[in-house]
mmCIF file of N, CA, C and O in Angstrom:
data_model
loop_
_atom_site.group_PDB
_atom_site.id
_atom_site.type_symbol
_atom_site.label_atom_id
_atom_site.label_comp_id
_atom_site.label_asym_id
_atom_site.label_seq_id
_atom_site.Cartn_x
_atom_site.Cartn_y
_atom_site.Cartn_z
ATOM 1 N N MET A 1 1.192 -5.455 15.904
ATOM 2 C CA MET A 1 2.152 -4.442 15.540
ATOM 3 C C MET A 1 2.590 -3.665 15.166
ATOM 4 O O MET A 1 1.804 -2.362 15.169
ATOM 5 N N LYS A 2 4.065 -3.048 15.478
ATOM 6 C CA LYS A 2 4.398 -1.686 15.728
ATOM 7 C C LYS A 2 4.550 -1.091 14.528
ATOM 8 O O LYS A 2 5.124 -1.476 13.084
ATOM 9 N N LEU A 3 3.985 0.714 14.314
ATOM 10 C CA LEU A 3 4.046 0.975 13.149
ATOM 11 C C LEU A 3 5.608 1.979 13.200
ATOM 12 O O LEU A 3 5.062 2.919 13.829
ATOM 13 N N THR A 4 6.075 2.386 11.402
ATOM 14 C CA THR A 4 6.817 3.412 11.771
ATOM 15 C C THR A 4 7.034 4.541 10.341
ATOM 16 O O THR A 4 6.155 3.632 9.445
ATOM 17 N N HIS A 5 5.220 5.564 10.875
ATOM 18 C CA HIS A 5 6.033 6.412 10.070
ATOM 19 C C HIS A 5 7.427 6.517 8.624
ATOM 20 O O HIS A 5 7.564 7.636 9.452
ATOM 21 N N LEU A 6 6.965 6.318 7.836
ATOM 22 C CA LEU A 6 8.043 6.574 6.808
ATOM 23 C C LEU A 6 7.629 8.227 6.266
ATOM 24 O O LEU A 6 8.369 8.533 5.758
ATOM 25 N N GLY A 7 6.830 8.746 5.374
ATOM 26 C CA GLY A 7 6.692 9.534 4.571
ATOM 27 C C GLY A 7 4.780 9.817 3.562
ATOM 28 O O GLY A 7 4.957 8.699 4.325
ATOM 29 N N THR A 8 4.975 11.107 3.830
ATOM 30 C CA THR A 8 3.567 10.814 3.070
ATOM 31 C C THR A 8 4.091 12.228 1.293
ATOM 32 O O THR A 8 4.818 12.822 1.613
ATOM 33 N N THR A 9 3.144 12.017 0.685
ATOM 34 C CA THR A 9 3.836 12.503 -0.865
ATOM 35 C C THR A 9 1.746 14.564 -0.022
ATOM 36 O O THR A 9 1.791 14.382 -1.178
ATOM 37 N N SER A 10 1.305 13.772 0.881
ATOM 38 C CA SER A 10 0.088 14.870 1.130
ATOM 39 C C SER A 10 0.911 15.946 2.009
ATOM 40 O O SER A 10 1.771 15.921 2.719
ATOM 41 N N GLY A 11 0.758 16.796 1.684
ATOM 42 C CA GLY A 11 1.043 18.302 3.179
ATOM 43 C C GLY A 11 0.017 18.362 3.964
ATOM 44 O O GLY A 11 0.114 18.775 5.148
ATOM 45 N N THR A 12 -1.489 17.515 4.107
ATOM 46 C CA THR A 12 -1.851 17.049 5.752
ATOM 47 C C THR A 12 -1.749 15.983 6.666
ATOM 48 O O THR A 12 -0.578 15.672 5.438
ATOM 49 N N THR A 13 -2.203 15.539 7.215
ATOM 50 C CA THR A 13 -1.852 14.299 7.157
ATOM 51 C C THR A 13 -2.507 12.831 7.559
ATOM 52 O O THR A 13 -2.387 11.638 7.433
ATOM 53 N N THR A 14 -3.192 12.865 5.399
ATOM 54 C CA THR A 14 -4.242 12.250 4.686
ATOM 55 C C THR A 14 -2.969 11.234 3.703
ATOM 56 O O THR A 14 -1.948 11.673 4.264
ATOM 57 N N CYS A 15 -4.174 10.441 3.359
ATOM 58 C CA CYS A 15 -3.482 10.085 2.383
ATOM 59 C C CYS A 15 -2.142 10.390 0.897
ATOM 60 O O CYS A 15 -3.206 11.718 1.128
ATOM 61 N N PRO A 16 -1.371 9.988 0.664
ATOM 62 C CA PRO A 16 -1.379 8.911 1.223
ATOM 63 C C PRO A 16 0.172 8.549 1.778
ATOM 64 O O PRO A 16 1.287 9.633 1.988
ATOM 65 N N ASN A 17 0.084 7.382 2.757
ATOM 66 C CA ASN A 17 1.675 7.119 3.660
ATOM 67 C C ASN A 17 1.707 6.241 3.916
ATOM 68 O O ASN A 17 1.167 5.027 3.054
ATOM 69 N N LEU A 18 3.343 6.100 4.208
ATOM 70 C CA LEU A 18 4.006 4.145 4.134
ATOM 71 C C LEU A 18 4.427 4.645 5.253
ATOM 72 O O LEU A 18 4.462 5.410 6.044
ATOM 73 N N TYR A 19 4.117 3.745 5.559
ATOM 74 C CA TYR A 19 4.265 2.737 7.415
ATOM 75 C C TYR A 19 5.097 1.193 7.420
ATOM 76 O O TYR A 19 5.384 0.331 6.075
ATOM 77 N N GLU A 20 6.253 1.416 7.897
ATOM 78 C CA GLU A 20 6.634 0.073 7.542
ATOM 79 C C GLU A 20 6.926 0.093 9.494
ATOM 80 O O GLU A 20 6.522 0.479 10.136
ATOM 81 N N THR A 21 6.932 -1.881 9.044
ATOM 82 C CA THR A 21 6.203 -2.154 9.981
ATOM 83 C C THR A 21 7.082 -3.519 11.094
ATOM 84 O O THR A 21 8.570 -2.868 10.244
ATOM 85 N N ASP A 22 7.249 -3.769 11.965
ATOM 86 C CA ASP A 22 8.657 -4.538 13.270
ATOM 87 C C ASP A 22 8.464 -5.995 12.416
ATOM 88 O O ASP A 22 8.671 -6.530 13.447
ATOM 89 N N ARG A 23 8.072 -6.497 11.065
ATOM 90 C CA ARG A 23 7.699 -7.355 11.271
ATOM 91 C C ARG A 23 8.950 -7.680 9.505
ATOM 92 O O ARG A 23 8.434 -8.525 8.221
ATOM 93 N N GLY A 24 9.448 -6.795 9.198
ATOM 94 C CA GLY A 24 9.444 -6.551 7.719
ATOM 95 C C GLY A 24 9.164 -6.069 6.675
ATOM 96 O O GLY A 24 9.020 -7.428 5.671
ATOM 97 N N THR A 25 7.929 -5.637 6.815
ATOM 98 C CA THR A 25 7.062 -5.456 5.354
ATOM 99 C C THR A 25 6.519 -3.849 5.782
ATOM 100 O O THR A 25 7.111 -3.443 6.592
ATOM 101 N N TYR A 26 5.993 -3.518 4.863
ATOM 102 C CA TYR A 26 5.668 -2.344 4.693
ATOM 103 C C TYR A 26 3.361 -2.138 4.967
ATOM 104 O O TYR A 26 3.530 -2.939 4.398
ATOM 105 N N LEU A 27 3.076 -1.025 5.099
ATOM 106 C CA LEU A 27 1.139 -0.926 4.945
ATOM 107 C C LEU A 27 1.829 0.592 3.730
ATOM 108 O O LEU A 27 2.380 1.932 4.838
ATOM 109 N N VAL A 28 0.672 0.424 2.729
ATOM 110 C CA VAL A 28 0.095 1.471 2.189
ATOM 111 C C VAL A 28 -0.784 2.668 2.534
ATOM 112 O O VAL A 28 -0.769 1.139 2.008
ATOM 113 N N GLN A 29 -1.166 3.224 3.122
ATOM 114 C CA GLN A 29 -2.160 4.299 3.232
ATOM 115 C C GLN A 29 -2.710 4.336 1.474
ATOM 116 O O GLN A 29 -1.213 5.099 1.647
ATOM 117 N N GLY A 30 -3.688 4.366 1.035
ATOM 118 C CA GLY A 30 -3.565 5.083 -0.259
ATOM 119 C C GLY A 30 -5.835 5.650 0.152
ATOM 120 O O GLY A 30 -6.325 4.237 0.174
ATOM 121 N N TYR A 31 -6.258 6.074 -1.667
ATOM 122 C CA TYR A 31 -6.832 5.926 -1.850
ATOM 123 C C TYR A 31 -7.428 4.712 -3.002
ATOM 124 O O TYR A 31 -7.462 4.238 -2.843
ATOM 125 N N GLN A 32 -9.658 4.197 -2.698
ATOM 126 C CA GLN A 32 -9.393 3.242 -3.404
ATOM 127 C C GLN A 32 -9.941 2.957 -4.507
ATOM 128 O O GLN A 32 -9.832 4.345 -5.388
ATOM 129 N N VAL A 33 -9.150 2.028 -5.742
ATOM 130 C CA VAL A 33 -9.124 2.561 -6.894
ATOM 131 C C VAL A 33 -11.318 2.104 -7.059
ATOM 132 O O VAL A 33 -10.576 1.180 -6.923
ATOM 133 N N THR A 34 -10.659 2.872 -7.797
ATOM 134 C CA THR A 34 -12.946 2.698 -8.533
ATOM 135 C C THR A 34 -12.402 2.756 -9.908
ATOM 136 O O THR A 34 -13.979 2.448 -10.507
ATOM 137 N N ASP A 35 -11.427 3.097 -10.724
ATOM 138 C CA ASP A 35 -11.221 2.919 -12.256
ATOM 139 C C ASP A 35 -11.921 1.070 -12.260
ATOM 140 O O ASP A 35 -11.360 0.085 -12.078
ATOM 141 N N PRO A 36 -13.088 1.052 -13.421
ATOM 142 C CA PRO A 36 -13.197 -0.663 -13.459
ATOM 143 C C PRO A 36 -12.555 -1.567 -14.804
ATOM 144 O O PRO A 36 -12.664 -2.611 -13.971
ATOM 145 N N GLU A 37 -12.173 -0.692 -15.303
ATOM 146 C CA GLU A 37 -10.426 -2.021 -16.051
ATOM 147 C C GLU A 37 -9.484 -2.499 -14.317
ATOM 148 O O GLU A 37 -9.057 -3.696 -14.616
ATOM 149 N N ALA A 38 -8.927 -1.124 -14.246
ATOM 150 C CA ALA A 38 -8.298 -2.065 -13.126
ATOM 151 C C ALA A 38 -8.841 -2.487 -11.913
ATOM 152 O O ALA A 38 -7.737 -3.401 -11.607
ATOM 153 N N LEU A 39 -10.541 -2.627 -11.248
ATOM 154 C CA LEU A 39 -10.574 -3.689 -10.734
ATOM 155 C C LEU A 39 -10.717 -4.985 -11.061
ATOM 156 O O LEU A 39 -10.579 -5.892 -11.088
ATOM 157 N N ALA A 40 -10.766 -5.201 -12.651
ATOM 158 C CA ALA A 40 -10.925 -6.265 -12.864
ATOM 159 C C ALA A 40 -10.003 -6.700 -12.723
ATOM 160 O O ALA A 40 -9.955 -7.908 -12.994
ATOM 161 N N THR A 41 -8.748 -6.067 -13.336
ATOM 162 C CA THR A 41 -7.079 -6.706 -13.151
ATOM 163 C C THR A 41 -7.374 -7.925 -11.872
ATOM 164 O O THR A 41 -6.386 -8.484 -11.956
ATOM 165 N N LEU A 42 -7.175 -6.335 -11.512
ATOM 166 C CA LEU A 42 -6.504 -6.640 -10.211
ATOM 167 C C LEU A 42 -7.472 -7.855 -9.112
ATOM 168 O O LEU A 42 -6.830 -8.575 -8.709
ATOM 169 N N ARG A 43 -9.179 -7.499 -9.950
ATOM 170 C CA ARG A 43 -10.443 -8.995 -8.770
ATOM 171 C C ARG A 43 -9.510 -10.479 -9.145
ATOM 172 O O ARG A 43 -9.955 -11.297 -8.904
ATOM 173 N N ALA A 44 -9.737 -10.519 -11.126
ATOM 174 C CA ALA A 44 -9.213 -12.050 -11.209
ATOM 175 C C ALA A 44 -7.799 -12.218 -10.740
ATOM 176 O O ALA A 44 -7.786 -13.304 -11.080
ATOM 177 N N ARG A 45 -6.895 -11.688 -10.465
ATOM 178 C CA ARG A 45 -5.937 -11.975 -9.153
ATOM 179 C C ARG A 45 -6.056 -12.412 -7.789
ATOM 180 O O ARG A 45 -5.128 -12.629 -7.183
ATOM 181 N N GLY A 46 -7.394 -11.575 -7.478
ATOM 182 C CA GLY A 46 -7.522 -12.567 -6.197
ATOM 183 C C GLY A 46 -8.080 -11.545 -4.862
ATOM 184 O O GLY A 46 -8.336 -11.153 -4.123
ATOM 185 N N LEU A 47 -8.014 -9.985 -5.538
ATOM 186 C CA LEU A 47 -8.417 -9.047 -4.887
ATOM 187 C C LEU A 47 -9.409 -7.916 -4.024
ATOM 188 O O LEU A 47 -10.636 -8.253 -4.745
ATOM 189 N N PRO A 48 -9.695 -8.858 -3.029
ATOM 190 C CA PRO A 48 -10.677 -9.122 -2.812
ATOM 191 C C PRO A 48 -12.097 -7.749 -2.068
ATOM 192 O O PRO A 48 -10.822 -5.993 -2.766
ATOM 193 N N GLU A 49 -13.231 -7.245 -2.794
ATOM 194 C CA GLU A 49 -13.850 -5.718 -2.828
ATOM 195 C C GLU A 49 -13.515 -5.364 -1.708
ATOM 196 O O GLU A 49 -13.540 -5.941 -0.062
ATOM 197 N N GLY A 50 -13.502 -2.906 -1.204
ATOM 198 C CA GLY A 50 -13.622 -3.009 -0.609
ATOM 199 C C GLY A 50 -11.972 -3.207 0.341
ATOM 200 O O GLY A 50 -11.417 -1.710 0.716
ATOM 201 N N GLU A 51 -10.789 -3.478 -0.569
ATOM 202 C CA GLU A 51 -9.848 -3.472 0.231
ATOM 203 C C GLU A 51 -9.332 -2.399 -0.278
ATOM 204 O O GLU A 51 -8.779 -2.139 -0.826
ATOM 205 N N THR A 52 -8.548 -1.385 1.305
ATOM 206 C CA THR A 52 -7.801 0.003 0.758
ATOM 207 C C THR A 52 -6.686 -0.206 1.044
ATOM 208 O O THR A 52 -5.365 1.538 0.841
ATOM 209 N N VAL A 53 -5.302 -1.507 2.587
ATOM 210 C CA VAL A 53 -4.217 -0.725 2.604
ATOM 211 C C VAL A 53 -3.499 -2.939 1.879
ATOM 212 O O VAL A 53 -4.434 -3.602 2.547
ATOM 213 N N VAL A 54 -2.578 -2.370 2.120
ATOM 214 C CA VAL A 54 -2.256 -4.210 1.613
ATOM 215 C C VAL A 54 -0.859 -3.030 2.354
ATOM 216 O O VAL A 54 0.131 -3.375 3.028
ATOM 217 N N GLU A 55 -0.566 -4.499 3.057
ATOM 218 C CA GLU A 55 0.841 -5.139 3.033
ATOM 219 C C GLU A 55 1.842 -5.734 1.988
ATOM 220 O O GLU A 55 1.464 -7.021 1.648
ATOM 221 N N ILE A 56 3.187 -6.071 2.666
ATOM 222 C CA ILE A 56 4.162 -6.292 1.334
ATOM 223 C C ILE A 56 5.089 -6.303 1.749
ATOM 224 O O ILE A 56 6.076 -5.482 2.724
ATOM 225 N N PRO A 57 6.159 -7.392 1.339
ATOM 226 C CA PRO A 57 7.449 -7.994 2.217
ATOM 227 C C PRO A 57 8.391 -5.775 1.050
ATOM 228 O O PRO A 57 8.383 -5.469 0.411
ATOM 229 N N LYS A 58 9.711 -5.599 1.896
ATOM 230 C CA LYS A 58 10.110 -4.953 1.727
ATOM 231 C C LYS A 58 10.870 -5.035 0.465
ATOM 232 O O LYS A 58 11.117 -4.465 -0.678
ATOM 233 N N ALA A 59 10.959 -6.274 0.234
ATOM 234 C CA ALA A 59 12.301 -6.296 -0.918
ATOM 235 C C ALA A 59 11.117 -6.808 -2.651
ATOM 236 O O ALA A 59 11.686 -6.043 -3.347
ATOM 237 N N LEU A 60 9.529 -6.545 -1.989
ATOM 238 C CA LEU A 60 8.832 -6.210 -3.507
ATOM 239 C C LEU A 60 9.021 -4.693 -4.145
ATOM 240 O O LEU A 60 8.309 -4.553 -5.376
ATOM 241 N N LEU A 61 9.428 -3.494 -3.047
ATOM 242 C CA LEU A 61 10.380 -2.192 -3.355
ATOM 243 C C LEU A 61 11.477 -2.684 -4.345
ATOM 244 O O LEU A 61 11.982 -1.448 -4.900
ATOM 245 N N ASN A 62 11.994 -3.208 -4.721
ATOM 246 C CA ASN A 62 13.662 -3.654 -5.374
ATOM 247 C C ASN A 62 12.883 -3.247 -6.623
ATOM 248 O O ASN A 62 14.122 -2.903 -8.026
ATOM 249 N N PHE A 63 11.576 -3.857 -7.057
ATOM 250 C CA PHE A 63 11.132 -3.346 -8.289
ATOM 251 C C PHE A 63 10.517 -2.226 -8.521
ATOM 252 O O PHE A 63 10.126 -2.349 -9.909
ATOM 253 N N ALA A 64 11.471 -1.639 -8.348
ATOM 254 C CA ALA A 64 10.132 0.071 -8.176
ATOM 255 C C ALA A 64 11.002 0.274 -8.351
ATOM 256 O O ALA A 64 12.175 0.640 -8.877
ATOM 257 N N PRO A 65 10.568 0.973 -9.664
ATOM 258 C CA PRO A 65 12.233 2.440 -10.753
ATOM 259 C C PRO A 65 11.917 3.457 -9.136
ATOM 260 O O PRO A 65 11.563 3.877 -8.414
ATOM 261 N N ARG A 66 13.234 4.337 -9.376
ATOM 262 C CA ARG A 66 14.011 4.611 -8.418
ATOM 263 C C ARG A 66 13.601 6.083 -8.769
ATOM 264 O O ARG A 66 13.892 6.626 -10.048
#
């Protein structure tokens, strides 16, 4: 998988970062969510323990506010 760094809101090379892949998807680097309520909701939808990076289709970002 080839990655292209698209940007970061960090002043350093740490997270968060957004990458585009050569597979028509994105990789998002960020901090692990530790909020119990949020984790319960995510796990109820199938999120495995300790998952910290996700790959999403580009089209999903069409639903994000601009």
